[in-house]
Amino acid sequence: MNKEHNKKIETTPEEEIENREWIESLDYVLDNSGEKRAALLIKKLQIHAQKRGVKLPFTANTPYINSIPVEKQPKYPGDPEIEWKIRSLIRWNAMAMVVRANRLEEGIGGHISTFASAAALYEVAFNHFLRGRNENHEGDIVYFQGHAAPGIYARAFLEGRLSIEDLQNFRRDLQPEGGLTSYPHPWLMPDFWQFPTVSMGLSPIMAIYQARFNRYLEDRGLKKPSDAKVWAFLGDGETDEPETLGAITLASREHLDNLIFVVNCNLQRLDGPVRGNGKIIQELEAIFRGAGWNVLKVIWGSNWDPLISKDADGILVKRMTDALDGDYQKYSVASGEYIRDHFFGTDPRLREMVKELSDTDLQKLRRGGHDPEKIFPAFKAAIENKGSPTVILAKTIKGYGLGEAGEGRNITHQQKKLNEDELKLFKKRFDIPISDDDVSRAPFYKPPDDSPEVQYIKQRREELGGYLPKREVVCDPIKPPSEKLFDEFYKGSGDREAATTMAFVRMLAKMLKDKNIGKLIVPIVPDEARTFGMEALFRQVGIYSHVGQLYDPVDAETLIYYKEAVDGQILEEGITEAGSMSSFIAAGTAYATHGINTIPFFIYYSMFGFQRIGDLAWAAGDMKCKGFMIGGTAGRTTLAGEGLQHQDGHSHLLAYPLPNLKAYDPAFAYEIAVIIQDGIKRMYVDREDIFYYITVMNESYTQPAMPDGAKEGILKGMYKFKDSTNKKAKLRAQLFGSGTILNEVLKAQEVLSEKYGVAADVWSVTSYKELYRDGLDAERWNMLHPSEIKRVPYLTECVKDAPGVFVAASDYVMALPDSISQWLPRPLVSLGTDGFGRSAGRKDLRDFFEVDWRYITLAVLSSLTWEKKINPEIVEKAIQDMDISPSKPNPILS
Ligand SMILES: Cc1ncc(C[n+]2csc(CCOP(=O)(O)OP(=O)(O)O)c2C)c(N)n1
Ligand SMILES: [Mg+2]
């Protein structure tokens, strides 16, 4: 027994009478003058008490009871009996799917207990709330809890959308006829799932920004205003993820009453209780209320109502509030006698209250989250709520219905098998029409199409506008931007120096004016627009704000003032890369979600990209998200001064694993122009399921004109930028440079030619990832087709006749050039920026990381000695001449 159990209720009989008188007075006011008046009176009392010095403890909580009292419950509109039957069949099939999968293949996994606890929540939503998308209504957007997937499949089976074979292939994606993915993955089931949710915490933050993006589209006139909602179903354990709660104030600040969270509070996560020593519902209530959300608690089922109505003194509510989640978990598996002794036994009056109830009755006292009559009012109140987002905190039992096999047990999350007896009990409890002989096979069961159950389901979905989840791309391709838009970048900047960031921002400004795509561009910045010189866009297209600009901006007099507007185009997200990425995802998937081809450009500090929001980027890939991620202030030695935690020399390596992401490290404005122009075409005209990562730098230099015929190479990953002029030289080299380091390579080219008689050709490598992918692809094809003419990787084709040694230098880790070295005819020496950054100027940084023209020259000379083309003494001398210190510590770990 915990301490709370032993606590005496310290009220004297006189005080009890006083309490009752006050409550009766309040009831009188409530009955005669209404809620508003009662609330005002309480407020007045509170102020008066505070003035008199009464210390009122702060509480963001309401009592541990349902937010909607029984008197205010609307009548349940459905047929409870048939819905129970449907729910039971779905429970059975969801369970059978996991059990069968694990019989077919031991250890294949799956979850029974998550959906078992959430079934009623989902079913009330499916039968009465979630609207499908059709020509009359855009439909609701739903984020399903990833581990509840078997239940969602089981429903689609009853709806006739999935077959027995599909269910049989749960977690068997690689079956010839396809399978049902373990969790929601649009990449694998592109007609079914819309949102990948199984990496916990991503769905709530994505849902918040999705709801805001829907408003953005409406405010900008890109979509018709709608009453559609965004629903996110979450686990209570999932709320521990920082992403889950980290953006909730955005939702209230923006008054997103189109957003509803449903938190399935089964009090358990994977290992055990979420808050054994506390109360997750109360904790979440305080957090969400504090953040300005409409909080609706669904804690107790209908059979508690008579007890609560008897509770004039509030002792039952107090006991409910005092008991801990660990206790409640125990009650969910305990006998009626135990519940009587431990829960009601703490006060004789409580014991008295339940004396008419049998032990079985006590065991059957239901939790709100399993009772449609309690869930419905909360959902209804949620969709009707105005001015704030809603969270529904529904108390349930994990593994509900599994009995001994796992109901409420700490092992339940991992339960994947049921033995014959357990299956029989499950079948009996939910009245599944399967014979006892059959039950051990755990067969799927679907009533005939003309059965009342199937008819009911179909009719409900028809009335609600169609089936969910469903991913359907109804969207025309765009008209590409005008060719002329990019001309100026192809011509170069003449003598004028500019950084690639400036070039990109100018390109963006021009694209925003383009008649075909201007409206569709969505610039997204996490409080970094000035860093990238984008502030002129504030005025040009405005910063999005649902309420416009309610204040007179301090810089209103200036040409580029901070302009907020209802139809503002920029999403200025503040300091949240995760939030910005969620906006990026909402905008980059709007073609599928809304049939609108918005083109997001998310511009951020490249260091705070993949290593910070890598999981969201992975989800973006899964969702076939489109758009451009622009890593600004990129390059470990190009971002001077900022030091170790800002200087990025590895985001391009982190971009490697993302299957459908193209990553470019361009050196010049025209390269960016080619990549963006082609990217828009591939993503939005040809409709490829790809997205882009492009790094831009803040170092200024003259931007050359595009060499003839360079376009194809820029896109494929490399092209010859500058041939050596000294064709007769005996000593030859091929130099690869990327980003700003290409300029160092060009300087090395000169020095090598002038001082050392080495004729070097310079290649601009725009994407090691593209070269790597192409090389792998050719190699794989060759392995699988031994008798056919070998495919030659693009890289190999480029350099097959190129003479001399190979040296590559970039502002990124050496693993990038090393990844392609296997397809070169001779060894490659890679120079890169492995190691922690430093606060220093560019020159010192490039010396420190050994990527400046001197080290490139040195790498060429030393390669030539290995090939016995020159004497080591020449290299020794070069080291001295170039003032390189051989005893310098290795930057890789110094
Ligand atoms: C980011 C992340 N970390 C860990 C997991 C592994 N995991 C899957 S379910 C689970 C427990 C879920 O608990 P809860 O959110 O309460 O959901 P419930 O199943 O109880 O409804 C964990 C830890 C995951 N899917 N994602
Ligand atoms: Mg849970």
XYZ file of C-alpha atoms in Angstrom, residues 82-680:
599
model
C -23.520 -3.236 -33.683
C -20.540 -0.990 -33.119
C -19.442 -3.283 -30.296
C -19.676 -6.237 -32.679
C -17.665 -4.435 -35.328
C -15.091 -3.316 -32.806
C -14.805 -6.860 -31.505
C -14.232 -8.279 -34.983
C -11.574 -5.676 -35.643
C -9.931 -6.511 -32.343
C -9.926 -10.162 -33.259
C -8.521 -9.723 -36.756
C -5.873 -7.278 -35.557
C -4.776 -9.765 -32.933
C -4.953 -12.707 -35.347
C -2.793 -10.797 -37.856
C 0.040 -10.531 -35.372
C -0.351 -14.035 -33.962
C -0.410 -15.588 -37.447
C 2.529 -13.543 -38.676
C 4.594 -14.800 -35.762
C 3.537 -18.373 -36.349
C 4.582 -18.065 -39.973
C 7.857 -16.542 -39.032
C 9.098 -16.604 -35.482
C 10.205 -13.181 -34.325
C 8.595 -11.183 -37.134
C 6.989 -9.003 -34.460
C 3.950 -6.774 -34.430
C 1.836 -5.293 -31.673
C -1.418 -6.491 -30.230
C -1.780 -4.502 -27.056
C -1.517 -0.972 -28.446
C -4.553 -1.253 -30.688
C -6.343 -3.380 -28.108
C -6.249 -0.369 -25.812
C -7.177 2.146 -28.490
C -9.879 0.255 -30.400
C -12.840 2.205 -29.041
C -11.091 5.529 -29.610
C -10.464 4.669 -33.245
C -13.866 3.134 -33.832
C -15.808 6.098 -32.475
C -13.663 8.298 -34.689
C -14.136 6.106 -37.770
C -17.881 5.720 -37.305
C -18.712 9.299 -36.383
C -15.957 11.809 -36.988
C -13.148 11.220 -39.454
C -14.167 12.553 -42.825
C -12.887 11.083 -46.069
C -11.677 13.162 -48.956
C -14.002 13.565 -51.921
C -15.101 16.212 -54.374
C -17.264 17.946 -51.753
C -14.930 17.936 -48.802
C -11.179 17.911 -48.511
C -11.359 15.336 -45.730
C -9.658 15.156 -42.373
C -5.989 14.417 -42.019
C -5.208 11.611 -39.611
C -1.944 10.586 -38.027
C -2.442 7.029 -36.790
C -0.303 5.736 -33.967
C 2.286 3.578 -35.725
C 1.975 0.550 -33.470
C -1.791 0.509 -33.898
C -1.376 -0.369 -37.591
C -2.831 -3.917 -37.245
C -6.117 -2.401 -36.079
C -6.239 -0.006 -38.990
C -5.594 -2.861 -41.414
C -8.216 -4.988 -39.685
C -10.795 -2.270 -40.224
C -9.834 -1.844 -43.878
C -10.378 -5.604 -44.190
C -13.951 -5.333 -42.921
C -14.470 -2.348 -45.206
C -13.529 -4.596 -48.096
C -10.397 -2.604 -48.909
C -7.928 -5.323 -47.948
C -8.113 -9.055 -48.577
C -7.340 -12.079 -46.415
C -4.121 -12.457 -48.447
C -3.146 -8.912 -47.541
C -3.657 -9.596 -43.848
C -1.787 -12.847 -44.209
C 1.131 -10.840 -45.532
C 1.337 -8.471 -42.588
C 5.015 -7.631 -42.065
C 5.925 -9.489 -45.245
C 6.600 -6.613 -47.622
C 8.692 -8.793 -49.859
C 6.017 -11.319 -50.784
C 5.521 -11.380 -54.569
C 2.031 -9.900 -54.249
C 3.239 -7.308 -51.730
C 2.495 -7.171 -48.039
C 1.149 -4.908 -45.359
C 3.943 -2.833 -43.911
C 4.694 -3.161 -40.230
C 3.836 0.485 -39.660
C 2.506 3.393 -41.694
C 4.955 3.870 -44.565
C 3.722 5.789 -47.601
C 6.801 4.733 -49.532
C 5.754 1.092 -49.265
C 1.971 1.521 -49.405
C 1.562 4.738 -51.397
C -2.191 4.308 -51.919
C -2.917 3.729 -48.258
C -0.713 5.473 -45.735
C -0.169 9.226 -45.850
C 2.073 9.822 -42.867
C 4.872 7.784 -41.350
C 4.302 7.934 -37.616
C 6.177 5.122 -36.024
C 9.231 7.045 -34.994
C 7.568 8.389 -31.930
C 7.246 12.116 -31.471
C 7.318 12.924 -35.167
C 3.622 12.623 -35.750
C 2.587 15.200 -33.131
C 5.014 17.830 -34.337
C 4.185 17.119 -37.968
C 0.476 17.310 -37.157
C 0.856 20.716 -35.520
C 2.696 22.192 -38.476
C 0.334 20.457 -40.889
C -2.632 22.114 -39.197
C -0.863 25.474 -39.396
C 0.103 24.865 -43.031
C -3.540 24.157 -43.876
C -4.380 27.592 -42.515
C -1.493 29.096 -44.452
C -2.840 27.657 -47.690
C -6.253 29.118 -46.915
C -4.951 32.518 -45.889
C -2.894 32.719 -49.059
C -5.857 31.753 -51.194
C -4.275 28.526 -52.394
C -7.069 26.389 -51.007
C -10.679 26.952 -50.047
C -11.382 27.520 -46.353
C -12.554 24.304 -44.769
C -13.657 22.889 -41.451
C -11.373 19.861 -41.975
C -9.439 18.701 -38.950
C -6.023 17.283 -38.327
C -6.233 14.360 -35.891
C -3.161 12.866 -34.272
C -3.492 9.666 -32.259
C -0.585 9.270 -29.839
C 0.634 7.025 -27.089
C 1.068 8.372 -23.567
C 4.651 7.083 -23.474
C 5.228 8.955 -26.717
C 4.660 12.226 -24.913
C 8.103 11.825 -23.347
C 9.639 12.582 -26.747
C 10.671 16.252 -26.833
C 9.132 16.578 -30.294
C 5.704 15.619 -28.950
C 5.348 18.519 -26.560
C 8.003 20.834 -27.940
C 5.765 22.651 -30.395
C 2.424 22.688 -28.622
C 2.535 26.409 -27.915
C 2.661 27.113 -31.633
C -0.711 25.402 -31.928
C -2.328 27.500 -29.226
C -0.594 30.720 -30.264
C -1.963 30.230 -33.759
C -5.393 29.247 -32.420
C -5.353 26.017 -34.371
C -8.849 24.791 -33.633
C -8.434 22.519 -36.639
C -6.071 20.340 -34.599
C -7.006 17.475 -32.269
C -4.611 15.255 -30.360
C -5.971 12.029 -28.925
C -3.585 10.638 -26.352
C -4.272 7.024 -25.543
C -3.376 6.995 -21.853
C -3.065 3.288 -21.211
C -0.544 4.219 -18.503
C 2.067 1.948 -20.017
C 4.855 2.182 -22.503
C 7.147 -0.633 -23.645
C 8.962 -1.569 -20.460
C 6.390 -0.687 -17.852
C 4.295 2.173 -16.472
C 4.598 5.638 -18.010
C 4.246 7.299 -14.585
C 3.897 4.558 -11.986
C 4.509 7.066 -9.194
C 2.459 9.821 -10.701
C -0.404 10.431 -13.068
C 0.265 10.932 -16.733
C -3.189 12.340 -17.433
C -2.826 15.034 -14.775
C 0.713 15.789 -15.874
C -0.344 16.200 -19.486
C -3.405 18.173 -18.504
C -1.254 20.718 -16.707
C 1.160 20.984 -19.609
C -1.505 21.393 -22.273
C -3.691 23.702 -20.207
C -0.653 25.800 -19.405
C 0.045 26.008 -23.102
C -3.477 27.175 -23.838
C -5.029 24.016 -25.240
C -8.561 22.864 -24.715
C -8.065 19.767 -22.579
C -10.740 17.073 -22.396
C -10.238 14.192 -20.031
C -12.026 10.933 -20.657
C -11.184 8.942 -17.571
C -14.193 7.021 -16.290
C -16.704 4.865 -18.114
C -20.468 5.143 -17.768
C -20.759 2.587 -14.981
C -18.902 4.969 -12.691
C -21.569 7.648 -13.198
C -23.908 6.473 -10.405
C -20.967 6.395 -7.983
C -19.779 9.851 -8.968
C -23.275 11.259 -8.628
C -23.440 9.840 -5.094
C -20.177 11.542 -4.246
C -21.582 14.726 -2.751
C -18.585 15.224 -0.458
C -16.012 14.626 -3.119
C -14.351 11.753 -1.293
C -14.508 9.501 -4.319
C -12.996 12.172 -6.567
C -10.304 12.723 -3.976
C -9.545 9.007 -3.901
C -9.503 8.921 -7.692
C -7.072 11.812 -7.670
C -4.874 10.335 -4.944
C -4.428 6.858 -6.445
C -1.342 6.610 -8.615
C -1.037 5.268 -12.126
C 0.893 2.332 -10.713
C -2.132 1.570 -8.526
C -4.515 1.883 -11.448
C -2.411 -0.479 -13.481
C -2.642 -2.977 -10.670
C -6.424 -2.527 -10.418
C -6.706 -3.356 -14.099
C -5.466 -6.886 -13.405
C -6.695 -7.272 -9.802
C -9.706 -9.078 -8.355
C -12.826 -7.212 -7.306
C -11.958 -7.962 -3.724
C -8.575 -6.290 -4.087
C -10.170 -3.227 -5.644
C -12.710 -3.073 -2.829
C -9.978 -3.286 -0.183
C -7.368 -1.095 -1.732
C -9.222 1.529 -3.701
C -12.502 1.841 -1.830
C -11.114 0.534 1.437
C -9.259 3.721 2.309
C -12.381 5.353 3.719
C -15.417 3.701 5.283
C -17.689 6.040 3.341
C -16.157 4.853 0.075
C -16.592 1.260 1.102
C -20.187 2.013 1.911
C -20.688 3.570 -1.490
C -19.940 0.287 -3.265
C -21.446 -2.149 -0.853
C -24.219 -3.001 -3.301
C -21.722 -3.839 -6.001
C -20.364 -7.374 -6.336
C -16.667 -8.049 -6.806
C -17.366 -8.760 -10.460
C -19.148 -5.410 -10.758
C -16.104 -3.694 -9.313
C -13.837 -5.454 -11.773
C -16.059 -4.359 -14.600
C -15.949 -0.659 -13.739
C -14.769 0.650 -17.060
C -12.282 3.264 -18.103
C -13.490 6.145 -20.215
C -11.322 5.327 -23.187
C -13.134 2.022 -23.643
C -16.567 3.573 -23.486
C -17.969 5.068 -26.694
C -20.588 6.933 -24.690
C -17.783 8.871 -23.037
C -15.513 9.144 -26.034
C -18.180 10.554 -28.315
C -18.930 13.684 -26.240
C -15.237 14.509 -26.058
C -14.694 14.127 -29.797
C -17.797 16.172 -30.465
C -16.657 18.906 -28.112
C -13.258 18.819 -29.806
C -14.579 19.399 -33.294
C -16.894 22.121 -32.041
C -14.259 23.915 -29.996
C -13.298 27.319 -31.331
C -10.108 29.270 -30.956
C -7.735 26.655 -29.591
C -6.434 23.183 -30.344
C -7.859 20.286 -28.357
C -6.181 17.384 -26.634
C -8.204 14.420 -25.492
C -6.618 12.450 -22.692
C -8.320 9.092 -22.688
C -7.639 6.553 -19.997
C -7.475 2.965 -21.174
C -5.931 -0.394 -20.333
C -3.038 -1.614 -22.399
C -3.783 -4.986 -23.940
C -7.505 -4.577 -23.173
C -9.239 -7.895 -23.699
C -6.115 -10.023 -23.679
C -6.795 -11.260 -20.159
C -4.026 -13.343 -18.692
C -2.131 -13.059 -21.984
C -1.257 -9.484 -21.300
C -4.034 -7.155 -20.232
C -2.458 -4.454 -18.104
C 0.736 -6.477 -17.647
C 4.151 -4.983 -17.991
C 5.020 -7.522 -20.694
C 2.006 -6.681 -22.814
C 3.723 -4.446 -25.353
C 5.852 -7.366 -26.482
C 3.079 -9.944 -26.516
C 2.858 -11.446 -29.991
C 1.565 -14.915 -29.319
C -1.565 -16.305 -27.747
C -1.961 -19.963 -26.856
C -5.105 -21.935 -27.535
C -6.737 -21.198 -24.205
C -5.991 -17.508 -24.485
C -7.449 -17.425 -27.984
C -10.569 -19.176 -26.725
C -11.021 -16.650 -23.946
C -10.502 -13.751 -26.322
C -13.030 -15.251 -28.733
C -15.532 -15.730 -25.923
C -15.066 -12.301 -24.435
C -15.699 -10.612 -27.755
C -18.203 -13.145 -29.031
C -16.398 -13.921 -32.261
C -18.355 -16.436 -34.351
C -15.586 -18.974 -34.765
C -15.889 -22.556 -33.646
C -13.800 -23.861 -30.763
C -12.166 -26.304 -33.178
C -11.052 -23.524 -35.445
C -9.943 -21.053 -32.859
C -6.446 -22.419 -32.419
C -5.648 -21.488 -36.034
C -6.518 -17.868 -35.196
C -8.396 -17.499 -38.477
C -9.426 -14.118 -39.837
C -13.115 -13.514 -39.722
C -15.224 -11.293 -41.920
C -19.008 -11.403 -41.902
C -20.688 -11.545 -45.315
C -21.034 -8.346 -47.291
C -24.761 -8.174 -46.651
C -24.335 -8.636 -42.897
C -25.532 -5.783 -40.699
C -21.951 -5.200 -39.518
C -20.437 -4.715 -42.968
C -23.448 -2.725 -44.123
C -23.149 -0.463 -41.092
C -19.463 0.167 -41.584
C -19.921 0.960 -45.246
C -22.830 3.230 -44.663
C -21.028 5.142 -41.923
C -17.998 5.673 -44.123
C -20.152 6.713 -47.036
C -21.834 9.325 -44.907
C -18.486 10.563 -43.704
C -17.205 10.985 -47.241
C -15.135 7.872 -47.904
C -12.444 5.624 -46.534
C -9.431 6.460 -44.435
C -6.502 6.196 -44.487
C -6.061 6.759 -48.160
C -3.271 8.415 -50.066
C -4.300 9.640 -53.446
C -2.400 12.059 -55.628
C -4.905 14.173 -57.489
C -2.740 16.936 -58.802
C -1.719 18.261 -62.210
C 1.949 18.838 -62.946
C 3.058 22.472 -62.858
C 4.218 24.667 -65.692
C 7.941 25.163 -65.210
C 9.342 28.615 -64.406
C 10.392 30.754 -67.334
C 13.799 29.830 -68.782
C 14.805 33.474 -68.734
C 14.656 33.553 -64.992
C 17.933 31.689 -64.727
C 19.802 33.443 -67.578
C 21.635 35.957 -65.468
C 23.205 33.193 -63.400
C 24.436 31.352 -66.451
C 26.188 34.516 -67.588
C 28.274 34.962 -64.451
C 28.769 38.050 -62.312
C 31.603 39.647 -64.284
C 33.994 41.384 -61.915
C 31.440 41.618 -59.163
C 31.986 39.300 -56.250
C 29.103 37.414 -54.751
C 28.628 34.410 -52.513
C 26.533 31.474 -53.642
C 24.113 32.299 -50.830
C 23.499 35.710 -52.387
C 23.051 34.114 -55.766
C 20.560 31.649 -54.343
C 18.600 34.366 -52.537
C 18.440 36.367 -55.734
C 17.225 33.295 -57.574
C 14.591 32.745 -54.912
C 13.431 36.358 -55.173
C 13.089 35.936 -58.934
C 11.274 32.630 -58.619
C 8.845 34.274 -56.201
C 7.943 36.674 -59.002
C 7.565 34.018 -61.670
C 4.038 33.784 -63.015
C 3.997 29.986 -63.102
C 5.582 29.049 -59.827
C 5.818 32.293 -57.822
C 2.716 31.619 -55.730
C 3.721 28.030 -55.064
C 7.076 28.806 -53.491
C 7.144 28.447 -49.708
C 10.293 29.964 -48.174
C 10.882 28.558 -44.691
C 13.471 29.971 -42.282
C 14.256 29.204 -38.647
C 15.128 32.754 -37.563
C 18.039 32.969 -39.930
C 16.830 35.119 -42.821
C 19.233 37.973 -42.065
C 22.132 35.559 -41.822
C 21.453 34.632 -45.414
C 20.692 38.165 -46.609
C 17.055 37.346 -47.218
C 15.550 40.282 -45.340
C 14.506 42.024 -48.543
C 12.015 39.219 -49.010
C 10.212 40.247 -45.813
C 8.843 43.213 -47.635
C 8.639 41.610 -51.064
C 6.393 38.712 -50.101
C 5.685 39.197 -46.398
C 5.973 36.926 -43.401
C 2.938 34.753 -42.855
C 0.777 35.563 -39.874
C -2.814 34.436 -39.528
C -3.682 37.665 -37.741
C -1.624 39.947 -39.938
C 0.427 42.612 -38.180
C -1.281 43.999 -35.094
C 1.578 46.289 -34.114
C 3.501 49.101 -35.786
C 6.833 47.517 -36.661
C 9.848 49.304 -35.231
C 11.443 49.510 -38.681
C 8.271 50.523 -40.528
C 10.107 53.524 -41.996
C 12.638 51.373 -43.812
C 12.317 49.802 -47.225
C 12.741 46.285 -45.945
C 10.724 46.366 -42.778
C 9.607 43.289 -40.881
C 6.285 42.847 -42.596
C 3.841 40.305 -41.259
C 0.730 39.687 -43.297
C -2.199 37.308 -43.513
C -1.170 36.423 -47.033
C 2.549 36.553 -46.216
C 4.477 33.886 -48.055
C 7.509 33.301 -45.815
C 7.180 30.851 -42.968
C 9.404 32.473 -40.353
C 9.454 29.659 -37.846
C 11.651 31.030 -35.115
C 14.423 28.933 -33.710
C 13.128 25.489 -34.466
C 14.696 23.359 -37.130
C 12.325 20.523 -36.230
C 9.336 22.822 -36.651
C 10.710 24.215 -39.905
C 11.292 20.711 -41.203
C 7.734 19.821 -40.268
C 6.541 22.803 -42.314
C 8.813 21.671 -45.122
C 7.161 18.250 -44.998
C 3.654 19.727 -44.957
C 4.487 21.942 -47.951
C 6.451 19.279 -49.809
C 3.635 16.732 -49.524
C 0.782 19.148 -50.240
C 0.643 17.743 -53.782
C -0.610 14.500 -52.234
C -2.444 15.821 -49.174
C -4.229 18.690 -50.899
C -3.480 18.407 -54.594
C -1.426 21.615 -54.432
C 2.110 21.736 -55.794
C 3.708 23.976 -53.199
C 7.496 24.084 -53.554
C 9.227 24.521 -50.198
C 12.669 26.034 -49.808
C 13.864 25.458 -46.267
C 16.947 27.582 -45.667
C 18.952 26.908 -42.532
C 22.365 26.638 -40.974
C 23.678 23.445 -42.580
C 25.185 22.289 -39.284
C 21.715 22.169 -37.753
C 20.253 20.112 -40.533
C 20.551 16.376 -40.837
C 22.356 15.901 -37.574
C 19.564 17.691 -35.777
C 16.469 16.687 -37.708
C 17.695 13.566 -39.451
C 14.706 11.521 -38.392
C 12.273 14.034 -39.845
C 14.282 14.060 -43.075
C 13.967 10.273 -43.154
C 10.198 10.601 -42.672
C 10.140 13.178 -45.495
C 11.760 10.613 -47.769
C 9.212 7.980 -46.749
C 6.402 10.430 -47.530
C 7.729 11.217 -51.003
C 8.122 14.800 -49.880
C 9.402 17.249 -52.502
C 11.310 20.481 -52.213
C 14.690 21.989 -51.566
C 16.565 21.891 -48.297
C 19.157 24.624 -48.525
C 22.074 24.263 -46.128
C 23.396 27.780 -45.599
C 26.682 28.949 -44.069
C 28.020 25.619 -45.232
C 31.563 24.327 -45.384
C 33.766 23.687 -42.357
C 36.402 26.264 -43.370
C 34.110 28.620 -45.249
C 32.057 29.636 -42.251
C 34.739 31.632 -40.515
C 34.758 32.489 -36.852
C 31.775 30.481 -35.670
C 33.759 27.532 -34.417
C 33.190 23.968 -33.494
C 29.438 23.761 -33.118
C 28.597 25.744 -36.243
C 31.085 24.719 -38.889
C 29.611 21.956 -40.958
C 31.867 19.607 -42.830
C 29.712 16.503 -42.752
C 26.102 17.272 -43.663
C 26.827 15.902 -47.126
C 27.913 12.632 -45.620
C 24.725 12.548 -43.539
C 22.815 13.081 -46.771
C 24.178 9.831 -48.211
C 21.783 7.347 -46.575
C 18.575 9.164 -47.526
C 17.476 7.056 -50.487
C 15.549 9.633 -52.498
C 17.517 12.746 -51.585
C 19.804 14.386 -54.120
C 22.659 16.251 -52.494
C 24.761 18.933 -54.187
C 27.719 20.998 -53.042
C 27.892 23.557 -55.841
C 30.708 26.070 -56.277
C 29.081 28.591 -58.562
C 25.804 30.391 -59.086
C 25.190 28.787 -62.468
C 25.559 25.328 -60.948
C 22.840 26.179 -58.435
C 20.668 27.526 -61.217
C 21.027 24.311 -63.202
C 20.294 22.130 -60.187
C 17.228 24.091 -59.072
C 15.798 24.420 -62.558
C 16.221 20.718 -63.177
C 14.983 19.863 -59.683
C 11.732 21.754 -60.184
